């Protein structure tokens, strides 16, 4: 399983359509996982080709001329092996994610019709050239955190122009239309500031709600990475920070339920407790837990690093409130395992069915 865990996030949609069950499992591959040492190194050829219905390659960037560009030296070679997975699974769809860079760049790119067009034309050409089936925009806070207020409207305009251009390109090239997806925030404040929800839903084929990173070492108290419901200890400070709230908030604001894909992180977030005697949810913390051997990023552990931590007999497991928790000494961990994924997927399915 450790190779599978190189996919950082899975997104899931289970919905009842007229032709039985339609199932989408959308997985992200990160182009920086290749730099991890030893067995942590993860390449496109390590992805099981039939595990996911859609694979997304993260990330490509935008240059100062608003053109889409690679980020890693060997991206072109990795694109080729990534997209050759479709030979082993002919129904697999692949998308290229644009993001993960200074969000200031998005602001300048959406600023005018001319700059938007530069991005749109370069993106379509690029995605076709490397044999992806679509594009995934990862900009989670237009209109807030230093992004001008007007970007809320400009984001919609970008999607509208992108969608129209994808349609005309499909007619002209006589190829199936490229897919258009976006990763969208789970935070109420970011949603309110950044997205004209109904319109956004109209232009996108699927919407990936980033229901993770709800709590992490940036907080001064312990909390879960991906809680399903709001839990008691963290509740005071983060009422809206849970999957249920995020999914319902997008839906109630007009996002079509059948397009909403919910995020499932295959990693956990760690904290350093202020005192090992208080390891409850909401307990005071002083910073991130130690970096993992392979991911080498304080406060973050891949699932295979979590398994190593849990193997240690001194680790204390807490009664799982859907999302499991563990601690050892001053290190505190909130994560997901197969049980929590199953519970969340079942809940997601129930909700989708109820909506329809
Ligand atoms: C742990 O910390 C929380 C938050 O400060 C506090 O409410 C709780 O009473 C503490 N529990 C213990 C056992 O000290």
mmCIF file of C-alpha atoms and ligand atoms in Angstrom:
data_model
loop_
_atom_site.group_PDB
_atom_site.id
_atom_site.type_symbol
_atom_site.label_atom_id
_atom_site.label_comp_id
_atom_site.label_asym_id
_atom_site.label_seq_id
_atom_site.Cartn_x
_atom_site.Cartn_y
_atom_site.Cartn_z
ATOM 1 C CA UNK A 1 0.000 0.000 0.000
ATOM 2 C CA UNK A 2 2.826 2.446 0.590
ATOM 3 C CA UNK A 3 3.150 3.153 -3.116
ATOM 4 C CA UNK A 4 -0.546 3.975 -3.337
ATOM 5 C CA UNK A 5 -0.150 6.514 -0.552
ATOM 6 C CA UNK A 6 1.907 8.698 -2.863
ATOM 7 C CA UNK A 7 -1.419 9.931 -4.132
ATOM 8 C CA UNK A 8 -2.119 12.648 -1.633
ATOM 9 C CA UNK A 9 -5.809 13.175 -1.871
ATOM 10 C CA UNK A 10 -8.719 11.166 -3.158
ATOM 11 C CA UNK A 11 -12.003 12.751 -4.059
ATOM 12 C CA UNK A 12 -15.164 10.796 -4.133
ATOM 13 C CA UNK A 13 -18.596 11.124 -5.578
ATOM 14 C CA UNK A 14 -21.172 8.409 -5.436
ATOM 15 C CA UNK A 15 -24.371 9.318 -7.132
ATOM 16 C CA UNK A 16 -27.423 7.526 -8.339
ATOM 17 C CA UNK A 17 -27.975 8.165 -12.031
ATOM 18 C CA UNK A 18 -30.603 6.640 -14.282
ATOM 19 C CA UNK A 19 -28.126 4.057 -15.535
ATOM 20 C CA UNK A 20 -27.288 2.658 -12.117
ATOM 21 C CA UNK A 21 -24.429 3.797 -9.943
ATOM 22 C CA UNK A 22 -21.969 6.298 -11.312
ATOM 23 C CA UNK A 23 -18.796 6.436 -9.318
ATOM 24 C CA UNK A 24 -15.984 8.947 -9.444
ATOM 25 C CA UNK A 25 -12.744 8.556 -7.556
ATOM 26 C CA UNK A 26 -10.461 11.432 -8.445
ATOM 27 C CA UNK A 27 -6.848 11.204 -7.216
ATOM 28 C CA UNK A 28 -4.048 13.753 -7.149
ATOM 29 C CA UNK A 29 -0.472 12.922 -8.067
ATOM 30 C CA UNK A 30 2.132 15.436 -6.890
ATOM 31 C CA UNK A 31 5.228 16.111 -8.982
ATOM 32 C CA UNK A 32 7.326 16.751 -5.839
ATOM 33 C CA UNK A 33 6.814 13.196 -4.470
ATOM 34 C CA UNK A 34 9.621 12.117 -6.856
ATOM 35 C CA UNK A 35 12.146 13.850 -4.561
ATOM 36 C CA UNK A 36 11.330 11.762 -1.479
ATOM 37 C CA UNK A 37 14.122 9.435 -0.351
ATOM 38 C CA UNK A 38 14.124 5.645 -0.593
ATOM 39 C CA UNK A 39 10.745 3.932 -0.715
ATOM 40 C CA UNK A 40 9.069 7.344 -0.362
ATOM 41 C CA UNK A 41 9.958 8.228 -3.970
ATOM 42 C CA UNK A 42 6.757 8.115 -5.997
ATOM 43 C CA UNK A 43 6.548 8.252 -9.788
ATOM 44 C CA UNK A 44 3.646 8.138 -12.266
ATOM 45 C CA UNK A 45 4.438 4.486 -13.058
ATOM 46 C CA UNK A 46 3.796 3.669 -9.371
ATOM 47 C CA UNK A 47 0.134 4.681 -9.725
ATOM 48 C CA UNK A 48 -2.194 1.691 -10.019
ATOM 49 C CA UNK A 49 -3.895 2.507 -13.354
ATOM 50 C CA UNK A 50 -7.305 1.130 -12.367
ATOM 51 C CA UNK A 51 -7.550 2.535 -8.825
ATOM 52 C CA UNK A 52 -9.070 5.925 -9.720
ATOM 53 C CA UNK A 53 -11.524 7.030 -12.412
ATOM 54 C CA UNK A 54 -9.670 10.344 -12.824
ATOM 55 C CA UNK A 55 -6.073 11.278 -12.112
ATOM 56 C CA UNK A 56 -4.888 14.834 -11.647
ATOM 57 C CA UNK A 57 -1.280 15.893 -12.104
ATOM 58 C CA UNK A 58 -0.266 18.643 -9.638
ATOM 59 C CA UNK A 59 1.039 21.222 -10.449
ATOM 60 C CA UNK A 60 1.726 23.335 -13.494
ATOM 61 C CA UNK A 61 2.319 27.083 -13.077
ATOM 62 C CA UNK A 62 1.537 30.325 -14.915
ATOM 63 C CA UNK A 63 4.427 32.513 -16.100
ATOM 64 C CA UNK A 64 4.612 36.319 -16.164
ATOM 65 C CA UNK A 65 3.122 36.319 -19.697
ATOM 66 C CA UNK A 66 0.074 34.399 -18.344
ATOM 67 C CA UNK A 67 1.098 31.219 -20.126
ATOM 68 C CA UNK A 68 0.905 27.805 -18.541
ATOM 69 C CA UNK A 69 4.351 26.307 -17.849
ATOM 70 C CA UNK A 70 5.979 23.287 -16.197
ATOM 71 C CA UNK A 71 7.396 23.496 -12.645
ATOM 72 C CA UNK A 72 9.764 20.530 -12.383
ATOM 73 C CA UNK A 73 12.655 19.974 -14.790
ATOM 74 C CA UNK A 74 11.347 16.553 -15.808
ATOM 75 C CA UNK A 75 7.616 17.356 -15.959
ATOM 76 C CA UNK A 76 7.402 16.625 -19.692
ATOM 77 C CA UNK A 77 8.774 13.112 -19.202
ATOM 78 C CA UNK A 78 6.472 12.558 -16.226
ATOM 79 C CA UNK A 79 3.432 13.797 -18.217
ATOM 80 C CA UNK A 80 4.198 11.124 -20.810
ATOM 81 C CA UNK A 81 4.367 8.278 -18.311
ATOM 82 C CA UNK A 82 1.343 9.668 -16.403
ATOM 83 C CA UNK A 83 -0.817 9.792 -19.528
ATOM 84 C CA UNK A 84 0.394 6.423 -20.763
ATOM 85 C CA UNK A 85 -1.521 4.921 -17.813
ATOM 86 C CA UNK A 86 -4.546 5.377 -20.087
ATOM 87 C CA UNK A 87 -3.229 2.555 -22.249
ATOM 88 C CA UNK A 88 -3.683 0.232 -19.283
ATOM 89 C CA UNK A 89 -7.058 1.722 -18.320
ATOM 90 C CA UNK A 90 -8.877 3.093 -21.396
ATOM 91 C CA UNK A 91 -11.662 4.711 -19.330
ATOM 92 C CA UNK A 92 -9.191 6.672 -17.168
ATOM 93 C CA UNK A 93 -9.341 10.466 -17.546
ATOM 94 C CA UNK A 94 -6.410 12.710 -16.678
ATOM 95 C CA UNK A 95 -6.341 16.402 -15.825
ATOM 96 C CA UNK A 96 -3.542 18.887 -15.314
ATOM 97 C CA UNK A 97 -3.811 21.030 -12.171
ATOM 98 C CA UNK A 98 -2.648 24.636 -12.364
ATOM 99 C CA UNK A 99 -1.750 26.196 -9.035
ATOM 100 C CA UNK A 100 0.472 25.854 -6.021
ATOM 101 C CA UNK A 101 2.381 29.046 -6.779
ATOM 102 C CA UNK A 102 2.193 32.682 -5.710
ATOM 103 C CA UNK A 103 -1.556 33.417 -6.009
ATOM 104 C CA UNK A 104 -0.659 36.979 -7.028
ATOM 105 C CA UNK A 105 -0.111 35.525 -10.493
ATOM 106 C CA UNK A 106 -3.755 34.452 -10.741
ATOM 107 C CA UNK A 107 -4.781 38.018 -9.893
ATOM 108 C CA UNK A 108 -2.822 39.488 -12.789
ATOM 109 C CA UNK A 109 -3.959 36.722 -15.151
ATOM 110 C CA UNK A 110 -7.687 37.275 -14.538
ATOM 111 C CA UNK A 111 -7.312 41.066 -14.634
ATOM 112 C CA UNK A 112 -8.236 41.680 -18.302
ATOM 113 C CA UNK A 113 -9.761 39.934 -21.279
ATOM 114 C CA UNK A 114 -6.376 39.952 -22.972
ATOM 115 C CA UNK A 115 -4.494 38.306 -20.088
ATOM 116 C CA UNK A 116 -7.277 35.756 -19.588
ATOM 117 C CA UNK A 117 -7.164 34.890 -23.291
ATOM 118 C CA UNK A 118 -3.381 34.442 -23.139
ATOM 119 C CA UNK A 119 -3.823 31.940 -20.329
ATOM 120 C CA UNK A 120 -6.781 30.134 -21.896
ATOM 121 C CA UNK A 121 -5.155 29.617 -25.300
ATOM 122 C CA UNK A 122 -1.836 28.514 -23.859
ATOM 123 C CA UNK A 123 -3.558 26.148 -21.415
ATOM 124 C CA UNK A 124 -5.627 24.416 -24.101
ATOM 125 C CA UNK A 125 -2.644 24.030 -26.398
ATOM 126 C CA UNK A 126 -0.503 22.678 -23.546
ATOM 127 C CA UNK A 127 -3.074 20.213 -22.248
ATOM 128 C CA UNK A 128 -3.702 18.860 -25.779
ATOM 129 C CA UNK A 129 0.001 18.632 -26.529
ATOM 130 C CA UNK A 130 0.646 16.354 -23.552
ATOM 131 C CA UNK A 131 -2.536 14.307 -23.949
ATOM 132 C CA UNK A 132 -4.431 15.338 -20.818
ATOM 133 C CA UNK A 133 -8.247 15.247 -20.908
ATOM 134 C CA UNK A 134 -8.791 18.463 -19.036
ATOM 135 C CA UNK A 135 -7.700 21.228 -16.730
ATOM 136 C CA UNK A 136 -8.111 21.678 -12.961
ATOM 137 C CA UNK A 137 -7.803 25.205 -11.524
ATOM 138 C CA UNK A 138 -6.429 25.352 -8.004
ATOM 139 C CA UNK A 139 -6.961 28.896 -6.761
ATOM 140 C CA UNK A 140 -8.779 28.776 -3.468
ATOM 141 C CA UNK A 141 -9.100 32.398 -2.437
ATOM 142 C CA UNK A 142 -10.015 34.884 -5.147
ATOM 143 C CA UNK A 143 -11.351 37.988 -3.409
ATOM 144 C CA UNK A 144 -9.658 37.442 -0.052
ATOM 145 C CA UNK A 145 -6.208 37.297 1.582
ATOM 146 C CA UNK A 146 -4.823 40.141 -0.483
ATOM 147 C CA UNK A 147 -6.641 39.178 -3.676
ATOM 148 C CA UNK A 148 -8.778 42.155 -4.835
ATOM 149 C CA UNK A 149 -12.524 42.134 -4.137
ATOM 150 C CA UNK A 150 -13.275 42.182 -7.908
ATOM 151 C CA UNK A 151 -11.593 38.815 -8.371
ATOM 152 C CA UNK A 152 -14.795 37.122 -7.252
ATOM 153 C CA UNK A 153 -16.472 38.268 -10.472
ATOM 154 C CA UNK A 154 -13.333 37.854 -12.560
ATOM 155 C CA UNK A 155 -13.044 34.226 -11.483
ATOM 156 C CA UNK A 156 -16.520 33.604 -12.906
ATOM 157 C CA UNK A 157 -15.601 35.411 -16.109
ATOM 158 C CA UNK A 158 -12.457 33.304 -16.447
ATOM 159 C CA UNK A 159 -14.519 30.118 -16.107
ATOM 160 C CA UNK A 160 -17.110 31.350 -18.585
ATOM 161 C CA UNK A 161 -14.508 32.255 -21.203
ATOM 162 C CA UNK A 162 -12.626 29.015 -20.587
ATOM 163 C CA UNK A 163 -15.753 26.924 -21.006
ATOM 164 C CA UNK A 164 -16.755 28.712 -24.225
ATOM 165 C CA UNK A 165 -13.273 28.325 -25.665
ATOM 166 C CA UNK A 166 -13.165 24.635 -24.741
ATOM 167 C CA UNK A 167 -16.439 24.161 -26.589
ATOM 168 C CA UNK A 168 -15.315 25.933 -29.741
ATOM 169 C CA UNK A 169 -11.947 24.159 -29.662
ATOM 170 C CA UNK A 170 -13.727 20.817 -29.469
ATOM 171 C CA UNK A 171 -15.827 21.642 -32.552
ATOM 172 C CA UNK A 172 -12.831 22.846 -34.470
ATOM 173 C CA UNK A 173 -10.529 19.951 -33.527
ATOM 174 C CA UNK A 174 -13.342 17.339 -33.695
ATOM 175 C CA UNK A 175 -12.038 15.959 -30.386
ATOM 176 C CA UNK A 176 -14.090 15.423 -27.214
ATOM 177 C CA UNK A 177 -14.328 18.660 -25.217
ATOM 178 C CA UNK A 178 -11.629 19.040 -22.582
ATOM 179 C CA UNK A 179 -12.926 18.754 -19.009
ATOM 180 C CA UNK A 180 -12.927 21.779 -16.739
ATOM 181 C CA UNK A 181 -12.608 21.239 -12.998
ATOM 182 C CA UNK A 182 -11.631 23.387 -10.036
ATOM 183 C CA UNK A 183 -10.436 22.771 -6.516
ATOM 184 C CA UNK A 184 -12.510 24.975 -4.233
ATOM 185 C CA UNK A 185 -12.048 25.870 -0.561
ATOM 186 C CA UNK A 186 -13.956 24.373 2.350
ATOM 187 C CA UNK A 187 -13.694 27.593 4.366
ATOM 188 C CA UNK A 188 -16.867 29.661 4.665
ATOM 189 C CA UNK A 189 -14.934 32.938 4.664
ATOM 190 C CA UNK A 190 -13.105 32.050 1.440
ATOM 191 C CA UNK A 191 -16.299 30.823 -0.244
ATOM 192 C CA UNK A 192 -18.208 33.996 0.654
ATOM 193 C CA UNK A 193 -15.397 36.278 -0.524
ATOM 194 C CA UNK A 194 -14.393 34.429 -3.641
ATOM 195 C CA UNK A 195 -17.141 32.592 -5.473
ATOM 196 C CA UNK A 196 -20.395 33.316 -7.286
ATOM 197 C CA UNK A 197 -21.469 29.816 -6.421
ATOM 198 C CA UNK A 198 -24.338 29.224 -8.883
ATOM 199 C CA UNK A 199 -22.423 30.540 -11.877
ATOM 200 C CA UNK A 200 -19.279 28.697 -10.937
ATOM 201 C CA UNK A 201 -21.294 25.462 -10.805
ATOM 202 C CA UNK A 202 -22.665 26.119 -14.266
ATOM 203 C CA UNK A 203 -19.261 26.267 -15.997
ATOM 204 C CA UNK A 204 -17.416 23.472 -14.212
ATOM 205 C CA UNK A 205 -17.694 19.734 -14.905
ATOM 206 C CA UNK A 206 -16.620 18.809 -11.398
ATOM 207 C CA UNK A 207 -15.867 20.696 -8.232
ATOM 208 C CA UNK A 208 -13.279 19.381 -5.795
ATOM 209 C CA UNK A 209 -14.009 20.689 -2.321
ATOM 210 C CA UNK A 210 -10.788 20.813 -0.322
ATOM 211 C CA UNK A 211 -12.165 19.284 2.856
ATOM 212 C CA UNK A 212 -8.811 18.875 4.582
ATOM 213 C CA UNK A 213 -6.273 21.035 6.424
ATOM 214 C CA UNK A 214 -9.127 22.107 8.711
ATOM 215 C CA UNK A 215 -6.650 22.068 11.588
ATOM 216 C CA UNK A 216 -2.878 21.971 11.661
ATOM 217 C CA UNK A 217 0.214 23.312 13.379
ATOM 218 C CA UNK A 218 -0.834 26.862 12.438
ATOM 219 C CA UNK A 219 -3.483 26.559 15.192
ATOM 220 C CA UNK A 220 -2.480 26.897 18.832
ATOM 221 C CA UNK A 221 -4.614 23.893 19.794
ATOM 222 C CA UNK A 222 -4.977 20.297 18.589
ATOM 223 C CA UNK A 223 -7.611 19.575 15.955
ATOM 224 C CA UNK A 224 -8.472 17.138 13.206
ATOM 225 C CA UNK A 225 -7.267 17.464 9.633
ATOM 226 C CA UNK A 226 -10.538 16.268 8.146
ATOM 227 C CA UNK A 227 -13.409 16.022 10.678
ATOM 228 C CA UNK A 228 -16.716 14.777 9.286
ATOM 229 C CA UNK A 229 -18.794 16.697 11.813
ATOM 230 C CA UNK A 230 -17.843 19.465 14.177
ATOM 231 C CA UNK A 231 -16.430 17.932 17.297
ATOM 232 C CA UNK A 232 -16.704 19.264 20.810
ATOM 233 C CA UNK A 233 -13.198 20.372 21.770
ATOM 234 C CA UNK A 234 -12.389 22.450 18.702
ATOM 235 C CA UNK A 235 -15.925 23.666 18.264
ATOM 236 C CA UNK A 236 -15.501 27.063 19.882
ATOM 237 C CA UNK A 237 -12.793 28.154 17.517
ATOM 238 C CA UNK A 238 -13.778 26.403 14.318
ATOM 239 C CA UNK A 239 -17.501 25.717 14.069
ATOM 240 C CA UNK A 240 -17.478 25.657 10.270
ATOM 241 C CA UNK A 241 -14.350 23.553 9.881
ATOM 242 C CA UNK A 242 -15.730 20.141 8.992
ATOM 243 C CA UNK A 243 -16.748 18.169 5.898
ATOM 244 C CA UNK A 244 -20.453 18.224 6.586
ATOM 245 C CA UNK A 245 -20.602 21.985 6.869
ATOM 246 C CA UNK A 246 -18.504 22.567 3.742
ATOM 247 C CA UNK A 247 -20.475 20.174 1.526
ATOM 248 C CA UNK A 248 -23.826 21.535 2.659
ATOM 249 C CA UNK A 249 -22.715 25.142 2.391
ATOM 250 C CA UNK A 250 -21.644 24.769 -1.241
ATOM 251 C CA UNK A 251 -24.834 22.853 -2.067
ATOM 252 C CA UNK A 252 -27.169 25.266 -0.247
ATOM 253 C CA UNK A 253 -25.559 28.182 -2.071
ATOM 254 C CA UNK A 254 -26.404 26.641 -5.420
ATOM 255 C CA UNK A 255 -23.642 24.272 -6.444
ATOM 256 C CA UNK A 256 -25.205 21.245 -8.211
ATOM 257 C CA UNK A 257 -24.866 18.292 -5.815
ATOM 258 C CA UNK A 258 -23.970 15.856 -8.599
ATOM 259 C CA UNK A 259 -20.856 17.908 -9.392
ATOM 260 C CA UNK A 260 -19.592 18.171 -5.818
ATOM 261 C CA UNK A 261 -16.624 15.917 -5.157
ATOM 262 C CA UNK A 262 -15.548 15.665 -1.520
ATOM 263 C CA UNK A 263 -11.873 15.601 -0.526
ATOM 264 C CA UNK A 264 -10.353 12.667 1.399
ATOM 265 C CA UNK A 265 -6.763 13.330 2.557
ATOM 266 C CA UNK A 266 -4.380 10.366 2.640
ATOM 267 C CA UNK A 267 -2.169 12.174 5.132
ATOM 268 C CA UNK A 268 -2.391 13.431 8.693
ATOM 269 C CA UNK A 269 -1.451 16.607 10.557
ATOM 270 C CA UNK A 270 0.702 16.608 13.658
ATOM 271 C CA UNK A 271 1.222 18.968 16.574
ATOM 272 C CA UNK A 272 3.643 19.366 19.443
ATOM 273 C CA UNK A 273 1.663 19.533 22.679
ATOM 274 C CA UNK A 274 2.405 22.206 25.233
ATOM 275 C CA UNK A 275 2.256 19.510 27.881
ATOM 276 C CA UNK A 276 2.120 15.733 27.436
ATOM 277 C CA UNK A 277 -0.406 15.619 30.283
ATOM 278 C CA UNK A 278 -3.078 17.299 28.132
ATOM 279 C CA UNK A 279 -3.511 15.461 24.847
ATOM 280 C CA UNK A 280 -7.231 15.948 24.327
ATOM 281 C CA UNK A 281 -8.794 17.509 21.238
ATOM 282 C CA UNK A 282 -8.445 21.293 21.630
ATOM 283 C CA UNK A 283 -5.434 20.971 23.958
ATOM 284 C CA UNK A 284 -2.809 23.756 23.775
ATOM 285 C CA UNK A 285 0.046 23.224 21.290
ATOM 286 C CA UNK A 286 3.360 24.925 20.623
ATOM 287 C CA UNK A 287 4.000 24.003 16.962
ATOM 288 C CA UNK A 288 4.213 21.198 14.418
ATOM 289 C CA UNK A 289 5.177 17.600 15.153
ATOM 290 C CA UNK A 290 8.514 16.330 13.769
ATOM 291 C CA UNK A 291 9.047 15.984 10.017
ATOM 292 C CA UNK A 292 8.457 12.537 8.527
ATOM 293 C CA UNK A 293 11.398 10.467 7.244
ATOM 294 C CA UNK A 294 10.092 10.595 3.676
ATOM 295 C CA UNK A 295 7.868 13.671 3.359
ATOM 296 C CA UNK A 296 10.296 15.836 5.402
ATOM 297 C CA UNK A 297 7.753 18.513 6.233
ATOM 298 C CA UNK A 298 7.094 19.327 9.943
ATOM 299 C CA UNK A 299 3.428 18.937 10.895
ATOM 300 C CA UNK A 300 2.635 16.620 7.965
ATOM 301 C CA UNK A 301 2.808 12.811 7.677
ATOM 302 C CA UNK A 302 1.873 10.611 4.745
ATOM 303 C CA UNK A 303 -0.259 7.617 5.653
ATOM 304 C CA UNK A 304 2.740 5.269 5.489
ATOM 305 C CA UNK A 305 4.556 7.463 8.035
ATOM 306 C CA UNK A 306 1.453 7.417 10.236
ATOM 307 C CA UNK A 307 1.514 3.599 10.120
ATOM 308 C CA UNK A 308 5.093 3.650 11.424
ATOM 309 C CA UNK A 309 4.071 5.972 14.281
ATOM 310 C CA UNK A 310 1.088 3.773 15.209
ATOM 311 C CA UNK A 311 3.215 0.610 15.238
ATOM 312 C CA UNK A 312 5.017 1.958 18.264
ATOM 313 C CA UNK A 313 3.361 0.322 21.270
ATOM 314 C CA UNK A 314 3.646 3.432 23.398
ATOM 315 C CA UNK A 315 1.338 5.296 21.082
ATOM 316 C CA UNK A 316 -1.964 6.074 22.700
ATOM 317 C CA UNK A 317 -5.048 5.708 20.529
ATOM 318 C CA UNK A 318 -8.147 7.704 21.386
ATOM 319 C CA UNK A 319 -11.694 6.495 20.924
ATOM 320 C CA UNK A 320 -12.276 7.529 17.342
ATOM 321 C CA UNK A 321 -14.954 10.130 16.824
ATOM 322 C CA UNK A 322 -15.078 9.093 13.178
ATOM 323 C CA UNK A 323 -11.646 10.578 12.585
ATOM 324 C CA UNK A 324 -8.950 8.725 14.535
ATOM 325 C CA UNK A 325 -6.438 10.456 16.791
ATOM 326 C CA UNK A 326 -3.227 9.261 18.380
ATOM 327 C CA UNK A 327 -0.475 10.677 20.563
ATOM 328 C CA UNK A 328 2.885 9.694 21.968
ATOM 329 C CA UNK A 329 4.718 11.900 24.435
ATOM 330 C CA UNK A 330 4.195 15.427 23.180
ATOM 331 C CA UNK A 331 3.427 14.433 19.563
ATOM 332 C CA UNK A 332 -0.267 14.537 18.658
ATOM 333 C CA UNK A 333 -1.738 13.234 15.407
ATOM 334 C CA UNK A 334 -5.102 13.624 13.668
ATOM 335 C CA UNK A 335 -5.450 11.383 10.607
ATOM 336 C CA UNK A 336 -7.655 9.095 8.543
ATOM 337 C CA UNK A 337 -7.670 5.332 8.137
ATOM 338 C CA UNK A 338 -9.766 2.841 6.206
ATOM 339 C CA UNK A 339 -12.548 2.880 8.803
ATOM 340 C CA UNK A 340 -12.883 6.648 8.784
ATOM 341 C CA UNK A 341 -12.834 6.705 4.963
ATOM 342 C CA UNK A 342 -15.570 4.073 4.850
ATOM 343 C CA UNK A 343 -17.733 5.979 7.301
ATOM 344 C CA UNK A 344 -17.245 9.230 5.423
ATOM 345 C CA UNK A 345 -17.927 7.640 2.044
ATOM 346 C CA UNK A 346 -21.132 6.058 3.360
ATOM 347 C CA UNK A 347 -22.244 9.403 4.751
ATOM 348 C CA UNK A 348 -21.415 11.125 1.479
ATOM 349 C CA UNK A 349 -23.433 8.558 -0.477
ATOM 350 C CA UNK A 350 -26.405 8.946 1.833
ATOM 351 C CA UNK A 351 -26.339 12.690 1.468
ATOM 352 C CA UNK A 352 -26.044 12.562 -2.302
ATOM 353 C CA UNK A 353 -28.962 10.154 -2.531
ATOM 354 C CA UNK A 354 -31.076 12.282 -0.219
ATOM 355 C CA UNK A 355 -30.423 15.369 -2.302
ATOM 356 C CA UNK A 356 -31.582 13.684 -5.486
HETATM 357 C C1 LIG B 1 -6.748 20.613 28.072
HETATM 358 O O1 LIG B 1 -6.779 21.893 27.438
HETATM 359 C C2 LIG B 1 -8.064 22.361 27.166
HETATM 360 C C3 LIG B 1 -7.913 23.665 26.379
HETATM 361 O O2 LIG B 1 -7.093 24.579 27.032
HETATM 362 C C4 LIG B 1 -8.835 22.549 28.468
HETATM 363 O O3 LIG B 1 -10.147 22.992 28.193
HETATM 364 C C5 LIG B 1 -8.890 21.211 29.184
HETATM 365 O O4 LIG B 1 -9.533 21.353 30.417
HETATM 366 C C6 LIG B 1 -7.489 20.654 29.390
HETATM 367 N N1 LIG B 1 -7.592 19.310 29.923
HETATM 368 C C7 LIG B 1 -6.753 18.867 30.883
HETATM 369 C C8 LIG B 1 -6.943 17.429 31.297
HETATM 370 O O5 LIG B 1 -5.900 19.565 31.429
#
